[in-house]
Coordinates of N, CA and C in Angstrom, one line a residue:
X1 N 55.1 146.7 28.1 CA 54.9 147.2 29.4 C 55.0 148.7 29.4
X2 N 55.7 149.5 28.9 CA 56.1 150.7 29.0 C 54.8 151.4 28.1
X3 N 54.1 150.5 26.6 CA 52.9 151.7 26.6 C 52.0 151.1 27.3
X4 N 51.6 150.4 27.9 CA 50.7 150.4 29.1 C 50.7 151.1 30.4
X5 N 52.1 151.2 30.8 CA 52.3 152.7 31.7 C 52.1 153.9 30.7
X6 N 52.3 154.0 29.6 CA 51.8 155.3 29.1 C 50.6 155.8 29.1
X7 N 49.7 154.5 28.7 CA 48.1 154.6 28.5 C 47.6 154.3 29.6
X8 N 47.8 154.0 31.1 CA 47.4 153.8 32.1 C 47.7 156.2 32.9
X9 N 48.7 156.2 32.5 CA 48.8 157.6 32.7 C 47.7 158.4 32.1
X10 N 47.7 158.0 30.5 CA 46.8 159.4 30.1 C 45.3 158.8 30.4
X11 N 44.9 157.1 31.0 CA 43.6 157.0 31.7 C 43.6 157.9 32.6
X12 N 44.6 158.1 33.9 CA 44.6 158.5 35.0 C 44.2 160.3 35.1
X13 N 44.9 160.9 33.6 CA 45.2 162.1 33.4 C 43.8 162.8 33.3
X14 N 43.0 161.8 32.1 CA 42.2 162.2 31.7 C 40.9 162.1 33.1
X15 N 40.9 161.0 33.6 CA 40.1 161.1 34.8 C 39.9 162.1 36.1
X16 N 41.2 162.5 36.2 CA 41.3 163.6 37.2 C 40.7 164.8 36.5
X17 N 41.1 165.0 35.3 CA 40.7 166.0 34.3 C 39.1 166.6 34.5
X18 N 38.4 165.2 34.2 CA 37.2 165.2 34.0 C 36.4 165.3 35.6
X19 N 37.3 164.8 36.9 CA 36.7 165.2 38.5 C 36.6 166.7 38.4
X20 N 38.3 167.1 37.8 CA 38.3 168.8 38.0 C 36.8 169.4 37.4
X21 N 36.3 169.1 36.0 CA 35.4 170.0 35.5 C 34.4 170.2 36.1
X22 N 33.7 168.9 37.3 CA 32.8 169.0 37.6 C 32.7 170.3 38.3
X23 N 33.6 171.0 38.8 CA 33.8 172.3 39.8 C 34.0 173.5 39.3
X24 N 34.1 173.1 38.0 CA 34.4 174.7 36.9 C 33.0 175.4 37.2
X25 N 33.3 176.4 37.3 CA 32.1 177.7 36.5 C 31.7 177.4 35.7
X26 N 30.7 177.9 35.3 CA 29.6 178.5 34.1 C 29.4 179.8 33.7
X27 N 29.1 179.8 32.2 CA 28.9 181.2 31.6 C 28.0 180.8 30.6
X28 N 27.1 181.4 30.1 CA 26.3 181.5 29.0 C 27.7 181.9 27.7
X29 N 27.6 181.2 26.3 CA 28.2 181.5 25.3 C 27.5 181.5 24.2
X30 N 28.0 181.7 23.1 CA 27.4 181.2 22.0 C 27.9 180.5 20.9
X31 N 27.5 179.6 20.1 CA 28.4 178.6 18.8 C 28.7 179.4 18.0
X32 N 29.9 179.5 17.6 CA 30.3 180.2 16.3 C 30.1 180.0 14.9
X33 N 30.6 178.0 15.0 CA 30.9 177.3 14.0 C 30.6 176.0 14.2
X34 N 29.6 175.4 13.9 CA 29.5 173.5 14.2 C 29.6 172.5 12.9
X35 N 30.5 172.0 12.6 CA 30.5 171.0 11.3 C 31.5 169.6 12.0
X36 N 31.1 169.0 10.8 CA 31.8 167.6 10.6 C 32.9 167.6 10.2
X37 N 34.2 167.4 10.8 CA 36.0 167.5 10.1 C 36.3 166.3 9.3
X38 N 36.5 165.9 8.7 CA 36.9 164.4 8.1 C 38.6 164.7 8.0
X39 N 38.7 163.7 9.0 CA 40.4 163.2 8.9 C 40.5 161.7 8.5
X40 N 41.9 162.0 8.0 CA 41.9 160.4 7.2 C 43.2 160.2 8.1
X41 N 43.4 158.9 7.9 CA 44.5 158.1 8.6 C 44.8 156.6 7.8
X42 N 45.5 155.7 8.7 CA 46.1 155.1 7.9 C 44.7 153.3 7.7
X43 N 44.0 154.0 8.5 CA 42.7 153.1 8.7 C 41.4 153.7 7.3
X44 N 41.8 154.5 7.4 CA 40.3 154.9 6.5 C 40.2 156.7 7.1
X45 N 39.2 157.0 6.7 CA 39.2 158.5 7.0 C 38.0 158.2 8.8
X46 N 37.6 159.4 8.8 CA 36.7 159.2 10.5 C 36.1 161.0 10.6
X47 N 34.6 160.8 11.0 CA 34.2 162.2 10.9 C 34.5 162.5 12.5
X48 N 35.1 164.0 12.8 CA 34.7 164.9 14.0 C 34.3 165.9 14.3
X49 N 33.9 165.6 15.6 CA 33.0 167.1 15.6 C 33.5 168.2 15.8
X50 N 33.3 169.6 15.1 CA 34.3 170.5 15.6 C 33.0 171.5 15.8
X51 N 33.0 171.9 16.9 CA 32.2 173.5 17.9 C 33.2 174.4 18.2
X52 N 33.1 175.1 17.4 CA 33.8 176.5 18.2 C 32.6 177.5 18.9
X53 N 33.1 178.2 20.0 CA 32.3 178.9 21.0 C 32.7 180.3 21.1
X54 N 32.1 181.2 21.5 CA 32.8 181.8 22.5 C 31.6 182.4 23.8
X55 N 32.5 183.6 24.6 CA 32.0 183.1 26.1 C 32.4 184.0 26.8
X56 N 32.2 185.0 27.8 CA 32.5 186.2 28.9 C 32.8 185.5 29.7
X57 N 34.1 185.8 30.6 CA 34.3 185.7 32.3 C 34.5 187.0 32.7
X58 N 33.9 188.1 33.7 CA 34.4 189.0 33.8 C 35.6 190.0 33.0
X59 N 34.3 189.8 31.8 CA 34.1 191.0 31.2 C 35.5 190.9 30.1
X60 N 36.0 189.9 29.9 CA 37.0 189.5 28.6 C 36.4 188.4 27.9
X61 N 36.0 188.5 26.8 CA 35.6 187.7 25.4 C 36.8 186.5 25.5
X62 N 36.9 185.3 25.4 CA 37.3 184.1 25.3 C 36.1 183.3 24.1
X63 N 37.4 182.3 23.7 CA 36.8 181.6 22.7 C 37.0 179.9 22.7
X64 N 36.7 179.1 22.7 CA 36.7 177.7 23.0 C 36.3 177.0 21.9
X65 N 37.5 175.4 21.7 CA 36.6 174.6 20.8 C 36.5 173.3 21.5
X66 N 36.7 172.9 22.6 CA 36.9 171.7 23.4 C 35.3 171.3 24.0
X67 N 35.2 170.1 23.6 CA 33.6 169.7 23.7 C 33.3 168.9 25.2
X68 N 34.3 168.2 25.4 CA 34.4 167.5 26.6 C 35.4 167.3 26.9
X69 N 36.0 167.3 28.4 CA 37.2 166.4 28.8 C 37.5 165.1 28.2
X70 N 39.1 165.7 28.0 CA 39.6 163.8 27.4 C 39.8 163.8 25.9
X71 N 40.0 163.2 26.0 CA 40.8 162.5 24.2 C 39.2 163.5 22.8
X72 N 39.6 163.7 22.2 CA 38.6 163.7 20.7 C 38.0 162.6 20.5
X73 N 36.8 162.6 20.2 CA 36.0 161.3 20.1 C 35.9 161.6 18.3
X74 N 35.5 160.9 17.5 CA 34.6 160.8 16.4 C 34.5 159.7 15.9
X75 N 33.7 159.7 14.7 CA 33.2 158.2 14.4 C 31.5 158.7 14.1
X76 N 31.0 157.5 14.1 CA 29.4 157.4 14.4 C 28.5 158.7 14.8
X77 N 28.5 158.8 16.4 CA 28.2 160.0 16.8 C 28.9 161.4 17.0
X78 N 29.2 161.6 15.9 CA 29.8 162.5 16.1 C 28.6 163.8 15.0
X79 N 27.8 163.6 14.1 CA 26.8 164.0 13.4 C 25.7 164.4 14.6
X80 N 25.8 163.4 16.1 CA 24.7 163.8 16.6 C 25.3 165.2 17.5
X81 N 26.7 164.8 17.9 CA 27.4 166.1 18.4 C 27.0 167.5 18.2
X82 N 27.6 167.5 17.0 CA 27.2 168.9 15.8 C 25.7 169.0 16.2
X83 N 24.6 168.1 15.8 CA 23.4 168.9 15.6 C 23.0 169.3 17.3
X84 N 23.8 169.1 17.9 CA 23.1 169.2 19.4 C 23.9 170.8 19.6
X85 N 25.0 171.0 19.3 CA 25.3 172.7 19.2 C 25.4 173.3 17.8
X86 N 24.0 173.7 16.8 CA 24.2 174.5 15.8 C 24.5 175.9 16.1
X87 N 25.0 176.3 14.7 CA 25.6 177.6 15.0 C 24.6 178.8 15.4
X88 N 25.2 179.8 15.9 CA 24.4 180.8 16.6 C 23.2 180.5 17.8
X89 N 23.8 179.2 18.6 CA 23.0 178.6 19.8 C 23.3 179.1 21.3
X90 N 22.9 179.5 21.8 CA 23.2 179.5 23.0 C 23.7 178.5 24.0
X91 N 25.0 178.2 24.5 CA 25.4 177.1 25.3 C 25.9 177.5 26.5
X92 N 25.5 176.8 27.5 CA 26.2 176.8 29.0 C 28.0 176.4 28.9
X93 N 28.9 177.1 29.3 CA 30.0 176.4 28.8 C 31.0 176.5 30.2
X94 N 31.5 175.2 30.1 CA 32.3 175.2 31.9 C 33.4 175.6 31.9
X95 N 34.3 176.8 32.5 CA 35.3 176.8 32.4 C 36.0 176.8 33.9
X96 N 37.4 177.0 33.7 CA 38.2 176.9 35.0 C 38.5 178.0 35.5
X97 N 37.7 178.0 36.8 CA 38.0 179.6 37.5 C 39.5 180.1 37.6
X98 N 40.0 179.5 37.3 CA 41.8 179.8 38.1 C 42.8 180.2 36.4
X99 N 41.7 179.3 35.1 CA 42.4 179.4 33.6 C 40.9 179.7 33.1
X100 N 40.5 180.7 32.6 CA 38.9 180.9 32.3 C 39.6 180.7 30.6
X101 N 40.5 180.4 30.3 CA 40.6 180.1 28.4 C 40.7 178.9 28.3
X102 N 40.4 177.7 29.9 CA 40.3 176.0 29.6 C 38.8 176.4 29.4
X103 N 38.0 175.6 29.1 CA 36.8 175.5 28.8 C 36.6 174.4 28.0
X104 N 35.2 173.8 28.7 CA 34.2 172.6 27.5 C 32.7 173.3 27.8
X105 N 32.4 171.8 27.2 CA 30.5 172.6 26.8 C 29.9 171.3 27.4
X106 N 31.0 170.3 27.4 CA 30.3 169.3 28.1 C 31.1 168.6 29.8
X107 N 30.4 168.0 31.1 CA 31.4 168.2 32.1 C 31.9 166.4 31.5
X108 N 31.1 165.9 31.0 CA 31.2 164.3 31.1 C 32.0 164.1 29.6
X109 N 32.8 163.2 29.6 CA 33.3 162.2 28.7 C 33.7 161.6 28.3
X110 N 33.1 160.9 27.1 CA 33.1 159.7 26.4 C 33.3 158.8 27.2
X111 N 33.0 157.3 27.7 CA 33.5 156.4 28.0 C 34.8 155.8 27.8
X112 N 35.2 156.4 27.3 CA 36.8 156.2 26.1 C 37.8 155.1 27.1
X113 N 37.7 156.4 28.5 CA 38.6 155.6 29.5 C 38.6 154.3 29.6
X114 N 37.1 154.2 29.9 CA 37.2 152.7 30.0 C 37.4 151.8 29.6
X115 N 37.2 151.8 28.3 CA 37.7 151.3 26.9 C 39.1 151.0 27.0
X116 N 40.0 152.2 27.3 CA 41.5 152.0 27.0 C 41.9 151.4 28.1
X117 N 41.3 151.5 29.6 CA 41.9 150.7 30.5 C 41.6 149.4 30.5
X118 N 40.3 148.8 30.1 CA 39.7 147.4 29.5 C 40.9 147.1 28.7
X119 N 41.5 147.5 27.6 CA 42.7 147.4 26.7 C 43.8 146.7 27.8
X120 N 44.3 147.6 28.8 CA 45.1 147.8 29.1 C 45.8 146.5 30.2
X121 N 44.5 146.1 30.4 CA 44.3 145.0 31.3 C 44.5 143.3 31.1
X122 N 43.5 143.8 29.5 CA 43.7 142.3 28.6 C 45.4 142.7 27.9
X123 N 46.0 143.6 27.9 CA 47.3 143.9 27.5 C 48.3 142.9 28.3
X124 N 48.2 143.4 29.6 CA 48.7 143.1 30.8 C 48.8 141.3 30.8
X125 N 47.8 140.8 30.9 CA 47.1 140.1 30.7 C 48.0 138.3 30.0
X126 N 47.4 139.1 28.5 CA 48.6 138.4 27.6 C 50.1 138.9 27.4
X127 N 50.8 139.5 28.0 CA 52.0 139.7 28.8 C 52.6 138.7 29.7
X128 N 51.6 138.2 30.6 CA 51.7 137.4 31.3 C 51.8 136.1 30.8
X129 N 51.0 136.0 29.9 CA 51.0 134.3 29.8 C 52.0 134.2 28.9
X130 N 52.6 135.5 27.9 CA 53.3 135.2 27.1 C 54.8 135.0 28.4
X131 N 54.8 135.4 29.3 CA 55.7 134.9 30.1 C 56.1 133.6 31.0
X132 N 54.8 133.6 31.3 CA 54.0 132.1 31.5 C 55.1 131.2 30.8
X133 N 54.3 131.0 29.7 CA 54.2 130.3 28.7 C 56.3 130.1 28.3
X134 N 56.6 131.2 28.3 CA 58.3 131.1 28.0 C 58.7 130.7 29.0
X135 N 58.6 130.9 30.3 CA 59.3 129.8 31.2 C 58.8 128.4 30.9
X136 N 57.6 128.3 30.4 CA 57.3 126.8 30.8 C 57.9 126.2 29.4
X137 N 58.4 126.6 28.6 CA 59.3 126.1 27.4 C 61.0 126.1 27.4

């Protein structure tokens, strides 16, 4: 129960997150750096995408490597990530009028949420019957 209130939170967190960007600013930037990261874990290793940026708000240089609101994605698409910002590209990049050093390049992301609240539900779910199930024994 208690990581399902945790991961019901960072769904919630990440959501609000991602309403906020819709309202960010824009500035023209440019890619610095776009490649594929390979991190390993205790599953196997997993490629991500790493963009670094940078970007003017009134006249101070800032630098960004955040691609979209929300969790790090990688895996699969993360190769198409990279070739969609090569280096020395020109990118629209959103940032937050109020913190112009938060910034993405994308306002949307990943479906991830849904996924983890889908989890969260079938979690819930078999919780129940596992309680179910112990009263009725």
């Amino acid at each position: 129960v208690i990581l399902n209130v945790i991961f019901l939170a960072i769904i919630f967190a990440t959501r609000r997150k991602m309403i906020a960007v819709q309202s960010w600013s824009s500035a023209m930037g440019t890619v610095l750096a776009s490649y594929l990261e390979r991190r390993s874990s205790s599953d196997g290793s997993t490629n991500y995408p790493v963009v670094q940026y940078s970007y003017q708000v009134g006249g101070q240089m800032y630098q960004g490597a955040k691609i979209a609101p929300g969790m790090e994605v990688g895996g699969t698409g993360a190769g198409k990530v990279v070739n969609r910002y090569p280096q020395g590209a020109q990118v629209m990049v959103f940032y937050d009028p109020n913190n112009p050093s938060d910034a993405v390049l994308e306002k949307k992301s990943p479906a991830q949420w849904l996924m983890w609240l889908l989890l969260v539900v079938f979690d819930v779910m078999l919780c129940g019957m596992a309680v179910a199930f112990g009263f009725a024994f």
